[in-house]
Short mmCIF file of C-alpha atoms in Angstrom, two decimals:
data_model
loop_
_atom_site.label_atom_id
_atom_site.label_comp_id
_atom_site.label_asym_id
_atom_site.label_seq_id
_atom_site.Cartn_x
_atom_site.Cartn_y
_atom_site.Cartn_z
CA MET R 282 -75.26 -72.08 58.82
CA ALA R 283 -73.73 -73.08 55.15
CA ASP R 284 -70.53 -72.71 54.54
CA SER R 285 -70.89 -72.20 50.96
CA GLU R 286 -68.28 -69.49 49.77
CA PRO R 287 -64.48 -70.80 49.74
CA PRO R 288 -62.75 -68.21 50.70
CA ILE R 289 -60.04 -68.22 48.04
CA ARG R 290 -59.96 -67.65 44.50
CA PRO R 291 -58.73 -70.95 42.42
CA GLU R 292 -56.30 -68.80 40.98
CA THR R 293 -54.36 -68.06 44.22
CA ARG R 294 -54.76 -72.28 45.31
CA ALA R 295 -53.25 -72.92 41.89
CA LEU R 296 -50.39 -70.10 42.64
CA ASP R 297 -50.10 -71.71 46.62
CA THR R 298 -49.21 -75.11 44.34
CA TYR R 299 -46.72 -72.91 41.94
CA ILE R 300 -45.27 -71.73 45.08
CA GLN R 301 -44.60 -75.20 47.03
CA ALA R 302 -43.20 -75.93 43.85
CA THR R 303 -40.41 -73.38 44.54
CA VAL R 304 -39.90 -74.13 47.63
CA ASP R 305 -39.21 -77.91 46.43
CA GLN R 306 -36.20 -76.26 44.05
CA LEU R 307 -34.71 -74.18 46.93
CA LEU R 308 -34.87 -77.54 48.36
CA ALA R 309 -33.72 -79.83 46.26
CA PRO R 310 -30.15 -82.18 46.91
CA GLY R 311 -28.15 -80.49 44.62
CA LEU R 312 -28.61 -77.18 46.12
CA ALA R 313 -27.81 -78.67 49.59
CA GLY R 314 -24.28 -76.91 50.34
CA ALA R 315 -25.57 -73.60 48.11
CA ARG R 316 -26.03 -70.45 49.80
CA ALA R 317 -29.41 -69.25 50.98
CA ASP R 318 -31.43 -67.21 48.74
CA ASP R 319 -34.49 -65.44 47.80
CA SER R 320 -37.25 -66.56 45.01
CA LEU R 321 -39.19 -63.81 43.32
CA LEU R 322 -42.33 -64.90 41.74
CA PHE R 323 -44.12 -62.42 39.15
CA LEU R 324 -47.41 -63.08 39.31
CA GLY R 325 -50.29 -60.92 36.73
CA ASN R 326 -50.12 -60.69 32.63
CA TRP R 327 -46.50 -60.73 31.06
CA HIS R 328 -46.21 -56.84 29.44
CA ASP R 329 -43.08 -54.01 29.73
CA ALA R 330 -45.67 -51.42 30.55
CA MET R 331 -46.08 -50.86 34.70
CA PRO R 332 -49.89 -51.40 35.74
CA ARG R 333 -51.89 -48.37 35.93
CA LEU R 334 -52.58 -48.94 39.33
CA ILE R 335 -49.74 -48.82 40.81
CA PHE R 336 -49.06 -45.18 39.97
CA GLN R 337 -53.16 -44.70 41.25
CA ASP R 338 -52.80 -46.42 44.91
CA PRO R 339 -53.42 -43.22 47.45
CA VAL R 340 -50.97 -44.65 49.58
CA LEU R 341 -47.82 -45.32 47.62
CA GLN R 342 -45.12 -42.77 46.81
CA PRO R 343 -43.13 -42.76 44.22
CA VAL R 344 -40.09 -44.17 45.21
CA ASP R 345 -42.70 -47.12 45.89
CA THR R 346 -43.50 -47.59 42.71
CA ARG R 347 -39.94 -47.20 41.35
CA ILE R 348 -38.74 -50.02 43.57
CA TRP R 349 -41.83 -51.92 42.81
CA GLY R 350 -40.82 -51.62 39.01
CA VAL R 351 -37.01 -52.51 39.61
CA ILE R 352 -38.27 -55.57 41.18
CA LYS R 353 -40.42 -56.75 38.51
CA ILE R 354 -37.43 -56.04 36.11
CA ALA R 355 -35.34 -58.76 38.32
CA ALA R 356 -38.67 -61.01 37.97
CA ALA R 357 -38.40 -61.14 34.09
CA GLY R 358 -38.58 -64.58 32.94
CA SER R 359 -41.14 -67.43 33.02
CA GLY R 360 -40.10 -69.10 36.41
CA PRO R 361 -38.67 -67.95 39.69
CA THR R 362 -35.89 -65.70 39.88
CA ALA R 363 -33.38 -64.81 42.36
CA PHE R 364 -34.42 -61.37 44.41
CA PRO R 365 -32.39 -58.75 43.85
CA THR R 366 -30.18 -57.30 47.02
CA TYR R 367 -30.96 -54.46 48.57
CA LYS R 368 -27.77 -53.11 47.19
CA GLN R 369 -28.68 -53.91 43.97
CA ILE R 370 -32.45 -52.36 43.99
CA ALA R 371 -30.96 -49.25 45.77
CA ARG R 372 -28.86 -48.80 42.71
CA THR R 373 -30.63 -49.41 39.83
CA ALA R 374 -33.79 -47.34 40.78
CA ASN R 375 -31.52 -45.04 42.03
CA VAL R 376 -32.10 -43.77 45.45
CA GLY R 377 -29.86 -42.72 47.96
CA SER R 378 -29.60 -45.44 50.51
CA GLU R 379 -30.72 -49.66 51.17
CA ALA R 380 -32.77 -48.13 54.10
CA THR R 381 -35.41 -46.24 51.63
CA VAL R 382 -35.26 -49.72 50.39
CA ALA R 383 -36.09 -51.52 53.28
CA ARG R 384 -39.00 -48.81 53.71
CA ALA R 385 -40.66 -49.07 50.55
CA MET R 386 -40.48 -53.32 50.63
CA ALA R 387 -42.06 -52.85 53.96
CA ILE R 388 -45.47 -51.08 52.30
CA LEU R 389 -45.39 -52.89 49.74
CA ARG R 390 -45.70 -55.71 52.02
CA ALA R 391 -48.50 -54.19 53.38
CA THR R 392 -50.17 -52.40 51.21
CA ARG R 393 -50.40 -56.25 49.22
CA TRP R 394 -48.61 -55.50 46.15
CA LEU R 395 -45.67 -57.70 47.24
CA THR R 396 -46.12 -60.76 49.34
CA LEU R 397 -43.61 -63.07 52.02
CA CYS R 398 -45.24 -66.35 50.60
CA ARG R 399 -42.74 -68.58 52.33
CA ARG R 400 -39.96 -69.12 54.97
CA VAL R 401 -37.46 -71.59 53.45
CA ARG R 402 -35.76 -74.35 56.18
CA ASP R 403 -33.83 -77.10 55.01
CA GLY R 404 -34.45 -80.87 56.98
CA GLN R 405 -32.05 -79.00 59.80
CA GLY R 406 -33.63 -75.82 59.94
CA ARG R 407 -30.83 -74.60 58.15
CA PHE R 408 -32.52 -71.31 56.54
CA ARG R 409 -32.33 -71.94 52.49
CA GLY R 410 -34.27 -68.26 51.19
CA ASN R 411 -37.69 -66.57 50.60
CA VAL R 412 -40.50 -66.89 48.54
CA TYR R 413 -41.96 -63.64 47.56
CA ALA R 414 -44.62 -62.57 45.41
CA LEU R 415 -44.83 -59.61 43.42
CA HIS R 416 -48.46 -58.41 42.04
CA ASP R 417 -50.04 -56.09 39.11
CA GLU R 418 -52.89 -55.38 41.77
CA PRO R 419 -53.35 -55.17 45.75
CA LEU R 420 -53.61 -58.44 46.48
CA PRO R 421 -56.99 -58.89 48.42
CA LEU R 422 -57.22 -59.79 52.21
CA ALA R 423 -58.41 -63.26 52.14
CA ASP R 424 -55.85 -64.16 49.40
CA THR R 425 -52.77 -62.89 51.07
CA ILE R 426 -53.75 -64.17 54.82
CA HIS R 427 -54.02 -67.67 52.85
CA LEU R 428 -50.70 -66.96 50.85
CA ASP R 429 -48.70 -64.97 53.92
CA GLN R 430 -50.03 -66.31 57.29
CA ALA R 431 -48.03 -63.64 59.21
CA TYR R 432 -49.20 -60.66 56.69
CA LEU R 433 -51.38 -59.35 60.56
CA GLN R 434 -48.35 -60.22 62.23
CA PHE R 435 -46.32 -58.38 60.18
CA LEU R 436 -48.41 -54.95 60.16
CA HIS R 437 -48.58 -55.03 63.88
CA GLN R 438 -44.40 -55.16 63.80
CA CYS R 439 -44.24 -52.06 61.74
CA LEU R 440 -46.42 -50.33 64.10
CA LYS R 441 -42.70 -50.09 65.39
CA HIS R 442 -41.08 -49.46 62.90
CA ALA R 443 -37.67 -47.22 62.21
CA HIS R 444 -39.14 -44.74 59.91
CA ALA R 445 -42.36 -43.11 60.78
CA GLN R 446 -44.53 -43.35 56.94
CA VAL R 447 -43.79 -47.46 57.48
CA ARG R 448 -46.05 -46.76 60.87
CA LYS R 449 -48.23 -44.62 59.79
CA VAL R 450 -49.60 -47.06 56.36
CA ALA R 451 -49.58 -49.83 59.21
CA THR R 452 -52.19 -47.97 61.06
CA ALA R 453 -54.03 -47.47 58.42
CA VAL R 454 -54.05 -50.92 56.77
CA LEU R 455 -54.72 -52.10 60.33
CA GLY R 456 -57.24 -49.66 61.27
CA THR R 457 -59.38 -50.32 57.65
CA THR R 458 -59.27 -53.89 58.47
CA GLU R 459 -61.05 -53.10 62.29
CA ASP R 460 -63.11 -50.84 60.58
CA ASP R 461 -65.23 -53.37 58.09
CA VAL R 462 -64.98 -55.82 60.94
CA GLN R 463 -66.67 -53.44 63.12
CA ALA R 464 -69.20 -52.89 60.30
CA GLY R 465 -70.14 -56.22 59.30
CA ARG R 466 -68.07 -57.20 57.08
CA THR R 467 -66.74 -60.32 56.21
CA VAL R 468 -63.07 -59.05 54.98
CA THR R 469 -62.27 -63.04 54.40
CA LYS R 470 -64.98 -63.47 51.78
CA PRO R 471 -63.63 -64.16 48.45
CA GLY R 472 -64.49 -61.08 45.63
CA ASN R 473 -65.00 -61.13 42.07
CA PRO R 474 -61.43 -60.67 40.02
CA LEU R 475 -63.82 -58.34 37.16
CA ASP R 476 -65.97 -56.59 39.85
CA ARG R 477 -62.83 -55.69 42.30
CA ARG R 478 -61.06 -53.98 39.15
CA LEU R 479 -64.50 -52.39 38.22
CA SER R 480 -64.63 -51.17 41.59
CA SER R 481 -60.82 -49.94 41.50
CA VAL R 482 -62.01 -46.02 39.65
CA GLN R 483 -64.91 -46.21 42.12
CA ALA R 484 -62.05 -46.45 44.99
CA LEU R 485 -60.03 -43.90 43.75
CA GLN R 486 -62.55 -41.39 43.90
CA ASP R 487 -64.32 -42.14 46.91
CA ASP R 488 -64.87 -45.32 49.91
CA ALA R 489 -65.94 -48.48 48.21
CA PRO R 490 -66.06 -50.76 51.34
CA ALA R 491 -67.83 -53.28 49.53
CA SER R 492 -65.60 -53.82 46.76
CA ARG R 493 -62.84 -52.91 48.39
CA PHE R 494 -60.02 -52.27 46.04
CA PHE R 495 -56.89 -50.83 47.97
CA SER R 496 -55.79 -51.48 51.42
CA VAL R 497 -56.40 -48.41 53.01
CA SER R 498 -60.21 -46.89 53.21
CA ALA R 499 -60.47 -43.17 51.77
CA HIS R 500 -61.62 -42.26 55.60
CA ARG R 501 -58.25 -43.29 57.36
CA LEU R 502 -56.47 -42.82 54.18
CA GLN R 503 -57.62 -38.97 55.21
CA LYS R 504 -56.07 -39.33 58.59
CA LEU R 505 -52.68 -40.76 57.34
CA LYS R 506 -52.54 -37.69 55.19
CA SER R 507 -53.47 -35.14 57.76
CA GLU R 508 -51.22 -36.70 61.02
CA PRO R 509 -48.29 -34.52 60.36
CA GLU R 510 -44.66 -35.44 59.95
CA PRO R 511 -42.88 -36.21 62.93
CA LEU R 512 -40.41 -33.95 64.42
CA HIS R 513 -37.47 -36.20 64.93
CA GLU R 514 -36.62 -39.36 62.55
CA VAL R 515 -34.39 -42.28 62.34
CA LYS R 516 -31.12 -41.15 59.98
CA SER R 517 -29.99 -44.52 58.88
CA VAL R 518 -30.23 -48.54 60.32
CA GLY R 519 -27.29 -50.77 60.25
CA PRO R 520 -26.92 -52.83 57.09
CA GLN R 521 -26.48 -55.99 58.47
CA ASN R 522 -30.20 -55.20 59.84
CA LEU R 523 -31.86 -54.52 56.65
CA LYS R 524 -33.04 -57.50 55.41
CA CYS R 525 -35.54 -57.81 59.12
CA VAL R 526 -37.92 -56.08 57.03
CA ARG R 527 -38.41 -59.75 55.44
CA SER R 528 -38.34 -61.78 58.39
CA THR R 529 -42.37 -62.39 59.97
CA SER R 530 -40.44 -62.53 63.60
CA SER R 531 -42.00 -60.91 66.35
CA SER R 532 -38.94 -60.22 67.48
CA CYS R 533 -37.37 -58.09 64.55
CA SER R 534 -36.26 -54.96 64.89
CA LEU R 535 -34.39 -53.06 63.46
CA ASN R 536 -30.86 -51.28 64.85
CA LYS R 537 -30.30 -47.77 64.74
CA THR R 538 -26.63 -46.48 64.18
CA THR R 539 -27.16 -43.18 65.09
CA THR R 540 -28.80 -41.72 67.96
CA THR R 541 -32.18 -39.75 67.51
CA THR R 542 -35.16 -38.62 69.96
CA THR R 543 -38.62 -40.04 70.48
CA THR R 544 -41.17 -38.40 68.58
CA PRO R 545 -43.98 -37.28 69.95
CA GLY R 546 -46.14 -39.72 66.94
CA ALA R 547 -43.93 -42.92 68.01
CA ALA R 548 -44.66 -41.95 71.74
CA SER R 549 -48.73 -41.80 71.22
CA GLU R 550 -48.78 -44.92 68.68
CA LYS R 551 -46.76 -46.62 72.29
CA ARG R 552 -49.17 -45.27 74.30
CA GLU R 553 -52.27 -45.74 72.41
CA SER R 554 -50.51 -49.71 71.94
CA ASN R 555 -50.30 -50.15 75.63
CA GLU R 556 -54.29 -48.82 76.01
CA THR R 557 -55.52 -51.47 73.33
CA ALA R 558 -53.77 -54.26 75.29
CA ALA R 559 -55.02 -53.35 78.14
CA GLU R 560 -58.33 -52.62 77.44
CA ASP R 561 -58.66 -55.89 75.20
CA PRO R 562 -62.11 -57.78 76.17
CA THR R 563 -60.70 -61.01 74.63
CA THR R 564 -57.56 -61.60 76.28
CA ALA R 565 -58.96 -64.34 78.47
CA LEU R 566 -61.25 -65.89 76.26
CA ILE R 567 -60.10 -69.97 75.24
CA PHE R 568 -59.99 -70.10 71.42
CA PRO R 569 -59.70 -73.00 69.41
CA ASP R 570 -56.19 -74.55 69.01
CA ASN R 571 -56.74 -75.38 64.83
CA LEU R 572 -56.56 -70.84 63.96
CA ASN R 573 -53.16 -69.96 62.48
CA ALA R 574 -52.30 -66.58 63.96
CA ASP R 575 -53.64 -64.16 61.11
CA GLU R 576 -57.34 -66.35 62.28
CA HIS R 577 -56.65 -65.95 64.91
CA GLY R 578 -55.64 -61.61 64.72
CA LEU R 579 -58.84 -61.18 62.59
CA ALA R 580 -61.36 -63.42 65.13
CA ARG R 581 -60.22 -61.59 68.30
CA MET R 582 -61.69 -58.59 65.66
CA TYR R 583 -64.90 -59.67 65.59
CA LEU R 584 -64.87 -61.13 68.89
CA ARG R 585 -64.40 -57.11 70.38
CA HIS R 586 -67.75 -56.38 68.42
CA ALA R 587 -69.90 -58.99 69.91
CA PRO R 588 -72.04 -58.85 73.20
CA GLY R 589 -69.75 -59.55 76.11
CA PRO R 590 -71.59 -62.32 77.80
CA LEU R 591 -71.76 -64.14 75.00
CA ARG R 592 -68.10 -64.56 73.28
CA GLN R 593 -66.70 -67.32 75.22
CA ASP R 594 -69.95 -69.10 74.28
CA ILE R 595 -69.69 -67.98 70.39
CA LEU R 596 -65.90 -69.65 70.80
CA ASP R 597 -67.05 -72.97 72.27
CA GLU R 598 -69.98 -73.32 69.52
CA PHE R 599 -67.55 -72.73 66.92
CA ALA R 600 -65.02 -75.07 67.80
CA GLY R 601 -67.38 -77.17 68.23
CA ARG R 602 -68.86 -76.53 64.75
CA LEU R 603 -64.99 -76.82 63.61
CA ARG R 604 -64.66 -80.09 65.45
CA SER R 605 -68.14 -81.00 63.85
CA ALA R 606 -66.53 -80.47 60.16
CA ASP R 607 -63.11 -82.32 60.49
CA LYS R 608 -65.14 -85.31 61.49
CA GLN R 609 -66.91 -85.20 58.73
CA GLY R 610 -64.26 -84.44 56.47
CA ALA R 611 -65.62 -81.43 55.18
CA PRO R 612 -63.36 -78.87 56.95
CA ILE R 613 -64.81 -75.28 57.06
CA ARG R 614 -62.52 -73.60 54.41
CA ASN R 615 -63.65 -70.15 55.64
CA PRO R 616 -63.22 -70.08 59.65
CA VAL R 617 -63.10 -66.91 60.57
CA GLY R 618 -66.21 -66.01 57.87
CA TYR R 619 -67.95 -68.45 59.61
CA LEU R 620 -67.14 -66.71 62.91
CA ALA R 621 -67.97 -63.91 61.41
CA ARG R 622 -71.37 -64.90 60.65
CA LEU R 623 -71.91 -66.51 64.47
CA CYS R 624 -70.79 -62.99 65.92
CA GLN R 625 -73.69 -60.83 63.51
CA ALA R 626 -75.97 -63.89 65.27
CA ALA R 627 -75.21 -63.17 68.55
CA ALA R 628 -75.15 -59.24 67.48
CA GLY R 629 -79.20 -59.86 66.13
CA GLU R 630 -79.78 -61.92 69.18
CA THR R 631 -80.56 -65.08 66.76
CA PHE R 632 -77.09 -67.07 68.37
CA LYS R 633 -78.24 -70.15 70.36
CA LEU R 634 -75.44 -72.87 71.63
CA THR R 635 -76.06 -76.38 70.42
CA SER R 636 -74.97 -79.58 71.58
CA LEU R 637 -71.86 -79.40 69.49
CA GLY R 638 -71.05 -75.82 71.55
CA LEU R 639 -72.36 -77.55 75.08
CA GLU R 640 -69.75 -80.52 74.71
CA VAL R 641 -67.25 -77.97 73.69
CA GLN R 642 -67.60 -75.95 77.21
CA GLU R 643 -68.55 -78.65 79.03
CA ALA R 644 -64.83 -80.16 78.25
CA ARG R 645 -63.22 -76.62 78.99
CA GLU R 646 -64.93 -76.12 82.56
CA GLN R 647 -63.82 -79.67 83.32
CA GLU R 648 -60.47 -78.43 82.33
CA THR R 649 -61.03 -75.40 84.24
CA ARG R 650 -61.97 -77.66 87.36
CA LEU R 651 -58.67 -79.98 86.82
CA GLU R 652 -56.14 -77.25 86.96
CA HIS R 653 -58.01 -75.51 89.82
CA MET R 654 -57.47 -78.62 91.77
CA ARG R 655 -53.75 -78.90 90.76
CA ALA R 656 -52.99 -75.29 91.72
CA LEU R 657 -54.62 -75.82 94.74
CA SER R 658 -52.90 -79.45 95.43
CA ARG R 659 -49.56 -77.36 94.48
CA GLU R 660 -50.18 -74.86 96.95
CA ARG R 661 -51.00 -77.56 99.16
CA GLY R 662 -47.27 -79.12 98.74
CA GLU R 663 -45.50 -76.46 98.86
CA ALA R 664 -47.02 -75.37 102.40
CA GLN R 665 -46.35 -79.32 103.65
CA LEU R 666 -43.15 -78.59 102.33
CA LYS R 667 -42.61 -75.45 104.22
CA GLU R 668 -43.86 -76.30 107.36
CA PHE R 669 -41.47 -79.90 107.32
CA GLU R 670 -37.95 -77.54 106.69
CA ARG R 671 -39.50 -75.20 109.42
CA ARG R 672 -39.59 -78.28 111.76
CA ARG R 673 -36.18 -80.02 110.73
CA ARG R 674 -34.68 -76.19 111.51
CA GLU R 675 -35.88 -76.35 115.02
#
């Protein structure tokens, strides 16, 4: 099962190098005492006109496209520029509040028109700023995960966002990804840029999953637009917490400054989230250590649709293949795509556990036995200690 297709386009790898240069610039010695600042890159062809596709993205609302345009104006130049503040964006876009800017930026990131590429800290751990990238078309999922390795985590955080529209969009994007996984598509497979642009016309008319252009499928879009608006909405958020939308920390939250009532939609989302966590069949599985958070999340998606008795065997084989490839100096460039093919083989009853997987399985089972013995030893030690204390009291 050869890994013949790199998951990332050459343009994105070149971009990664450019982003690292921006990170180095933020950490330059001359800026050691300077104020922490965010950086912004514009990725695309330089032009004064707005890209047509941003007006045609069926998920974005007019305020979202307007705020994209304001950020684009700020990015004018031949290199990284300072990211405008929420106050500056709100004033230039003529929107009512900074909370609206926070909502729009969350949606732009969720729909992949805006990417948070790096969060930069210096050697002392001090925050130096973020590096953002603005796109003239929605970035493919594979490229987004390469540049923003907390993207899926961000989408899951958005399920608890203060604004209902952000929650709905995040649900639709995650649902589209889950649908593609369930259908057996490799969501990290690279796409041809020309084919993607040609497919954008079809994507506006109907669902074109084989060449997904926008972040939400027609099926999920219909569901998103048919959901009723909540009866109660958060009216404002603390200005000091607006930048939370830029964070990738799972503890990030928006502090409300007004009293609100829990909406039926929010209660339903919370209930569904709890039920999903309780029913997730991948919770007890042992995964390889060298997957980042988003790769880990996608791996769980694929495994949920693999035959139950084979899920751990698939992971053991996967871990063995990764380890072997690393030893040979030819690491698997698209680990999630490789795992997806193993899951497809299991579904088609052609999966076989090789010596590489058996070696991992044996080591894992041995570690499980050792941990069981350690637990028994601790229990016996605690029992002996309790008996000793009892006799001493007597």
